[in-house]
Short mmCIF file of C-alpha atoms in Angstrom, two decimals:
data_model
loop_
_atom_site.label_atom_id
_atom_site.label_comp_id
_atom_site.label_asym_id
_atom_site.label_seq_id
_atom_site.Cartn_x
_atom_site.Cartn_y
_atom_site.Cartn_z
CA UNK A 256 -7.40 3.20 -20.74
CA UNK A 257 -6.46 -0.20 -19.25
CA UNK A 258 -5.56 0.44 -16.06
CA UNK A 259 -5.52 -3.12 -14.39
CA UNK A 260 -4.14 -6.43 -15.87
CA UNK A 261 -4.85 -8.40 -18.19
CA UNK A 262 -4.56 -5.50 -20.36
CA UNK A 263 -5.29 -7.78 -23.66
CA UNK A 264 -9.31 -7.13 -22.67
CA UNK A 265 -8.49 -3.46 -23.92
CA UNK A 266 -5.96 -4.19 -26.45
CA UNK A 267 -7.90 -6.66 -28.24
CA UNK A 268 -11.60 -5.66 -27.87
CA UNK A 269 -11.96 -1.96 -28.10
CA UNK A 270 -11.57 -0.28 -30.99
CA UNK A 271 -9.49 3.35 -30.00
CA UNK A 272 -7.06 5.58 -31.46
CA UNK A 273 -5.40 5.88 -28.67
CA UNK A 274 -4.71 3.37 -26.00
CA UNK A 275 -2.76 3.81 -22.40
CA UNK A 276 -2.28 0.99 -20.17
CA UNK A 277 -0.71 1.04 -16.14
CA UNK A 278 1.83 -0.64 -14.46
CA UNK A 279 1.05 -1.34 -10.52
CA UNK A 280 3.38 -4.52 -10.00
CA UNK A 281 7.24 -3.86 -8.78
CA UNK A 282 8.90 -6.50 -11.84
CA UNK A 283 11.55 -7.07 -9.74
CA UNK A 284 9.72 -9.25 -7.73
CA UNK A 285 7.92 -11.66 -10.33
CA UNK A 286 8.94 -13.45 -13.04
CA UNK A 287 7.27 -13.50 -16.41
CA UNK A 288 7.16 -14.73 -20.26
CA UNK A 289 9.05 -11.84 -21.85
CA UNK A 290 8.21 -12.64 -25.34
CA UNK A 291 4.18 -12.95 -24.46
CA UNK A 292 3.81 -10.06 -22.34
CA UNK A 293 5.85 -7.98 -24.75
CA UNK A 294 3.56 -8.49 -27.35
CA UNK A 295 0.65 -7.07 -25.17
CA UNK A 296 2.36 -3.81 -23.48
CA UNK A 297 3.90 -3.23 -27.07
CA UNK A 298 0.47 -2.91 -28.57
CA UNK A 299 -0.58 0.34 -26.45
CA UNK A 300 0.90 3.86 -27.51
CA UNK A 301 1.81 4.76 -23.67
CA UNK A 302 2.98 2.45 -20.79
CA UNK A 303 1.70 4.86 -17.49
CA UNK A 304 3.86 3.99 -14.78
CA UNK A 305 2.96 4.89 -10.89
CA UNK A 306 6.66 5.45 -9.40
CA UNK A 307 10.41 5.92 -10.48
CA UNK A 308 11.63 2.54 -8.63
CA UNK A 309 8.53 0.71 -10.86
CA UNK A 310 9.95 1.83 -13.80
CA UNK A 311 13.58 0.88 -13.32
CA UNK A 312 12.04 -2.53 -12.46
CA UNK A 313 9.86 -2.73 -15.79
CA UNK A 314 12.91 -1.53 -18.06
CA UNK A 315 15.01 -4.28 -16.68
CA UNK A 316 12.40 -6.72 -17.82
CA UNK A 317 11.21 -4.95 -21.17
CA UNK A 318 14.25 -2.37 -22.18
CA UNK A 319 12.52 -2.83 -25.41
CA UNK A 320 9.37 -0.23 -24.04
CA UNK A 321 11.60 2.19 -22.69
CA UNK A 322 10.05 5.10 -25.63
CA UNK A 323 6.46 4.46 -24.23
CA UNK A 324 7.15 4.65 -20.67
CA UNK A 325 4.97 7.73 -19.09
CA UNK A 326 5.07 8.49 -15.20
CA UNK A 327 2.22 9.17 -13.47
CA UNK A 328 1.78 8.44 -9.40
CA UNK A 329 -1.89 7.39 -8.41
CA UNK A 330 -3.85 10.02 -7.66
CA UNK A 331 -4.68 11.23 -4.67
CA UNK A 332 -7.08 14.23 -3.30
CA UNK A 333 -5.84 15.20 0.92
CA UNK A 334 -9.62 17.03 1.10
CA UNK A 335 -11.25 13.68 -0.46
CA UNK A 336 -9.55 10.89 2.15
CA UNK A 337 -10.18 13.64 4.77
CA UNK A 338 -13.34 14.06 4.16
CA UNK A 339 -14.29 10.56 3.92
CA UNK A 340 -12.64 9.74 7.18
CA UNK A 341 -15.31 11.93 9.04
CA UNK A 342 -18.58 10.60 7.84
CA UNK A 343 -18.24 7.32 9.44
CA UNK A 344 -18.09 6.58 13.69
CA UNK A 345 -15.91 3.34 14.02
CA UNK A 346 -15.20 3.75 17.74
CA UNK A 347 -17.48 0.57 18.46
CA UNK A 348 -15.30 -1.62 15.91
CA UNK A 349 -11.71 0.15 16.82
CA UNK A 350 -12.57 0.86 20.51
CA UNK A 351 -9.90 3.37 22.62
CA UNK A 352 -8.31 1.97 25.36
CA UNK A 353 -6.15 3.27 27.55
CA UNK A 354 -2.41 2.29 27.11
CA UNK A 355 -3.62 -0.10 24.13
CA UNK A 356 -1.74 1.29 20.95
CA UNK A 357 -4.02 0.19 17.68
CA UNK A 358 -2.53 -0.71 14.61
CA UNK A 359 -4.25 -0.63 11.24
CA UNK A 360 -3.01 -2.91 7.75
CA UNK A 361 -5.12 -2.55 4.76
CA UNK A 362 -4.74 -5.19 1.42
CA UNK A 363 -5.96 -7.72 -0.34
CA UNK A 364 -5.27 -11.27 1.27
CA UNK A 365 -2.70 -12.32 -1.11
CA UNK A 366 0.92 -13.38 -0.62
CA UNK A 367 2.83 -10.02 -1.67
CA UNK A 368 1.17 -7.99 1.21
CA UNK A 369 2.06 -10.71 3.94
CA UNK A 370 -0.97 -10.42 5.99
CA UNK A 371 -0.68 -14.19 7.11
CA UNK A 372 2.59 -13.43 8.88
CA UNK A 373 1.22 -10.68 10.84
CA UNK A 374 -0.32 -13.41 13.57
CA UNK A 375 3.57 -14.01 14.66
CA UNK A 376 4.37 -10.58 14.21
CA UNK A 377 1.51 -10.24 16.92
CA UNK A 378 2.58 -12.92 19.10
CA UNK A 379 6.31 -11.18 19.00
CA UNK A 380 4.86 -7.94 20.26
CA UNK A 381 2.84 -10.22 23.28
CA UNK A 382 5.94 -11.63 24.43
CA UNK A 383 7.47 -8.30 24.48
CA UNK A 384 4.79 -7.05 26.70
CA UNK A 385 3.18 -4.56 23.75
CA UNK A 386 -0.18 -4.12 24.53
CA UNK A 387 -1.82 -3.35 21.35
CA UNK A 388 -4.98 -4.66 18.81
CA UNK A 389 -3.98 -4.93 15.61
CA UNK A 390 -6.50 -4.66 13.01
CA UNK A 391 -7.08 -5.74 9.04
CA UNK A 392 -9.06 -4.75 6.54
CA UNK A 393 -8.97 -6.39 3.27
CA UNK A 394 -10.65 -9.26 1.08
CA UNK A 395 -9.75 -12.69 -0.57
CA UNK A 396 -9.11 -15.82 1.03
CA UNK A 397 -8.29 -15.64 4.93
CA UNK A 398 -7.84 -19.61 5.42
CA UNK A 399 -4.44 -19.12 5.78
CA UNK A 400 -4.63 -16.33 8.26
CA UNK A 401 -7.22 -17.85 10.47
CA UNK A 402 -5.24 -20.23 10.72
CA UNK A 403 -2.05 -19.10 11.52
CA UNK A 404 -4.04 -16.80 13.96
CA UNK A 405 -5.12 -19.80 15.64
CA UNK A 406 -1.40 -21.82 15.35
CA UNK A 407 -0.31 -18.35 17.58
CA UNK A 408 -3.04 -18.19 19.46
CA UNK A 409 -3.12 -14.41 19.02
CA UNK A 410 -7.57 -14.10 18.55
CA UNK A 411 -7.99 -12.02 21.30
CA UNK A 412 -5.11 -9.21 19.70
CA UNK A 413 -5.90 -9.84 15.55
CA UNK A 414 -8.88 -8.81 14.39
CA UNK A 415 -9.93 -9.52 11.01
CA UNK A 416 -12.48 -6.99 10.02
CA UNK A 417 -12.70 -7.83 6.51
CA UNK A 418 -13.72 -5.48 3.09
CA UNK A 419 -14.62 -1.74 3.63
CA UNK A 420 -16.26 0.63 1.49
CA UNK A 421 -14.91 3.54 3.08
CA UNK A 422 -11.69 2.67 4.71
CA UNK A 423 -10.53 6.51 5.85
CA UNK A 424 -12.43 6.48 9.14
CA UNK A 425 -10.80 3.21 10.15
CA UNK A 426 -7.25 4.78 9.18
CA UNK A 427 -7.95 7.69 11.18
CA UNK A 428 -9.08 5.83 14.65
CA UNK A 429 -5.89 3.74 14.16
CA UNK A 430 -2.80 4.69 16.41
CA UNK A 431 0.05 3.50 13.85
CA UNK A 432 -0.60 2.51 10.09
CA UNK A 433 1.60 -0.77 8.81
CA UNK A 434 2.52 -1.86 5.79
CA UNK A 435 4.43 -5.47 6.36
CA UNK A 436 4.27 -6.46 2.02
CA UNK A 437 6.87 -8.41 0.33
CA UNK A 438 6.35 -5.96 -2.19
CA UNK A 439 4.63 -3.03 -3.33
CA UNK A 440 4.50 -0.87 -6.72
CA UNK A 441 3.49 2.44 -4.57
CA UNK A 442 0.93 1.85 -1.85
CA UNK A 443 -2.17 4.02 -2.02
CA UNK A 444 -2.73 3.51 1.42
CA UNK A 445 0.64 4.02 2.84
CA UNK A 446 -0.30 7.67 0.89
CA UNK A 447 -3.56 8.20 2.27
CA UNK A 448 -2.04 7.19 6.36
CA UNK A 449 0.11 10.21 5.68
CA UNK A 450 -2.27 12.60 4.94
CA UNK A 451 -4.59 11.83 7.76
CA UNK A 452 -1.21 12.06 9.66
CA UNK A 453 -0.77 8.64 11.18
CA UNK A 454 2.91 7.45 12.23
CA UNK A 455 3.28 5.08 9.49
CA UNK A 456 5.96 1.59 9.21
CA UNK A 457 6.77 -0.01 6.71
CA UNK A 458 8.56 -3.58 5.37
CA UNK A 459 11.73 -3.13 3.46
CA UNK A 460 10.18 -3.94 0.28
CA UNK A 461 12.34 -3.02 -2.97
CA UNK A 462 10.11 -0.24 -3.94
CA UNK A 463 10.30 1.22 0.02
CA UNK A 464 11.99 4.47 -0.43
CA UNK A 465 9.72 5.72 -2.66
CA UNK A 466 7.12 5.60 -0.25
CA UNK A 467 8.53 8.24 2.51
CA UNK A 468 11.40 9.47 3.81
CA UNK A 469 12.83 7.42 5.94
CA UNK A 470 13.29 8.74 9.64
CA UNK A 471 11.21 11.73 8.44
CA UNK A 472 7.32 11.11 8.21
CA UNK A 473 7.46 7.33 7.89
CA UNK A 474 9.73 4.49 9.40
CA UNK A 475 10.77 1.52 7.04
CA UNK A 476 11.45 -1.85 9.32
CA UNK A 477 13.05 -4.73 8.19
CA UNK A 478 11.29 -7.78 5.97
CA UNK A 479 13.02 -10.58 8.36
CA UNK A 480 9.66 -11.26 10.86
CA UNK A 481 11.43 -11.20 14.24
CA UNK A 482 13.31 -8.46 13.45
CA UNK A 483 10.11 -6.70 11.96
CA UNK A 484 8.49 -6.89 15.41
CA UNK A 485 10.92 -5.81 16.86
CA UNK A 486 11.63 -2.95 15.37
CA UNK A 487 7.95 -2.04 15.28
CA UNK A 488 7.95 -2.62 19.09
CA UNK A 489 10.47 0.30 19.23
CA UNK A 490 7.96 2.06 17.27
CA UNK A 491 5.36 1.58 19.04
CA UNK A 492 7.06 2.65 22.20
CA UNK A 493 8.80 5.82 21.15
CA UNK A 494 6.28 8.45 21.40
CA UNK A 495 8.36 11.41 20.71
CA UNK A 496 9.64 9.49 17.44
CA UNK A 497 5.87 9.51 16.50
CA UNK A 498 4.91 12.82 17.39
CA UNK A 499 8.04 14.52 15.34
CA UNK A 500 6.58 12.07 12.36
CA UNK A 501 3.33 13.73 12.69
CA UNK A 502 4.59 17.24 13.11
CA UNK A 503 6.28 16.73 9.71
CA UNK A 504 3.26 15.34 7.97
CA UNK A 505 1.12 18.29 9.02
CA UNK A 506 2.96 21.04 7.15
CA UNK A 507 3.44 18.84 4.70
CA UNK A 508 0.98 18.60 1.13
CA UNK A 509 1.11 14.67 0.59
CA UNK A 510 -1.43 15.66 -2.77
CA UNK A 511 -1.47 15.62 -6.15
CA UNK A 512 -4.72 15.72 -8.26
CA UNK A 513 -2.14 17.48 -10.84
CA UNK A 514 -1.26 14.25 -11.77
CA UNK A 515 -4.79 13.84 -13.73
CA UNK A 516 -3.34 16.65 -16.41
CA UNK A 517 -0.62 14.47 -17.55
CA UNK A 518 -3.86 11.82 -18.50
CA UNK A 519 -5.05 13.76 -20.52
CA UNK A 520 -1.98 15.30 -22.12
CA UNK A 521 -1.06 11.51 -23.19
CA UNK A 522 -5.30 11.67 -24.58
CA UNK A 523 -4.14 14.81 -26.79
CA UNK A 524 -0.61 13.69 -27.96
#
């Protein structure tokens, strides 16, 4: 199994009679060498794909794989992320305050999730009169987000607490989970907000609706930035919309460790 890129690691150096490889990246939204990737994703016996939308992309680009093409979402246990979220106490890091509404955005600092546009995001929500922390966990190179955190002058509501071992407890002391990507195959963590039931927004990335429903246990707010904060402000000020979203989730089963069957059916094939 290759399951991140470069997948030629896999396809090259081990010696299998059977080899699977995974798609994670929404095609629509890069641009590639057809003829050099083709060779690699031709050379495994199953292409796993995480979502529908992902795999309409990745046909566009290589109609050529469409016989290999397996779906299988990521995998994803409710008892596991719930589990996790209650052996850690992050209330000194993620403090309560009253009237303060705390926001949570997990990723890797790269351009596709947009975390170094979330300092005007934040200074949006200031002018507006939000009061609210809003809070990042993630890894890579945070030069440009420092910095635009300075140019906005936004330190004392942006906090930076970098990479996390166990993120679950930091999901669950969070008020409202958000998503603000460019782009997205099928966020894991937009996933795992939902089944500790946190009101969860989301950017209108390409792959978007097949995150949620929108209006029903997830909003999805626009890319555009100012319009972005503005309709998270709404968010974060309609209470009852956030309750109802919660409601939903609970009676909901947002799991599905079945998933790990159809791995091993594409072992046995």
């Amino acid at each position: 199994i290759s399951f991140l890129q470069p997948h030629n690691i896999v396809l090259n150096k081990v010696k299998a009679k059977k080899k699977i490889c995974w798609i994670h990246t929404d095609y629509s939204t890069i641009h590639v060498n057809h003829n050099q990737e083709l060779r690699v994703w031709d050379g495994f016996d199953h292409v796993v794909s995480i979502s529908e939308d992902c795999t309409k992309a990745f046909l566009n680009t290589f109609p050529e794989l469409k016989g290999k093409i397996v779906l299988i979402e990521n995998i994803l246990s409710p008892v596991f992320v719930r589990q996790q979220a209650d052996l850690e106490d992050v209330s000194q890091e993620m403090p309560v305050v009253v009237g303060e509404t705390k926001i949570l955005t997990i990723g890797r600092f790269s351009p596709s999730k947009k975390i170094e546009g979330i300092p005007y995001l934040c200074s949006i929500l200031r002018k507006m009169g939000i009061r609210f922390k809003w809070y990042i966990i993630g890894y890579g190179s945070d030069e440009l987000i420092c910095k635009n955190i300075a140019k906005y002058n936004v330190e004392d509501c942006m906090i930076i607490l970098g990479k996390r071992i166990n993120p679950y407890p930091y999901i669950k002391a969070c008020d409202i989970y958000c998503q603000p990507s460019i782009c997205e195959g099928k966020s894991v963590t937009v996933r795992e907000a939902l089944m500790l039931y946190k009101p969860t927004a989301i950017t209108n990335f390409p792959t978007a609706s097949s995150h949620f429903t929108d209006g029903t246990d997830g909003l999805i707010i626009p890319l555009e930035e100012k319009a972005c904060a503005e309709a998270l402000a709404g968010f974060i000020k309609n209470k009852e919309l956030q309750q109802r979203f919660v409601a939903y989730m609970q009676t909901h089963d947002y799991g599905n460790e079945a998933e790990v069957e159809k791995i091993y059916g594409q072992m046995k094939d």
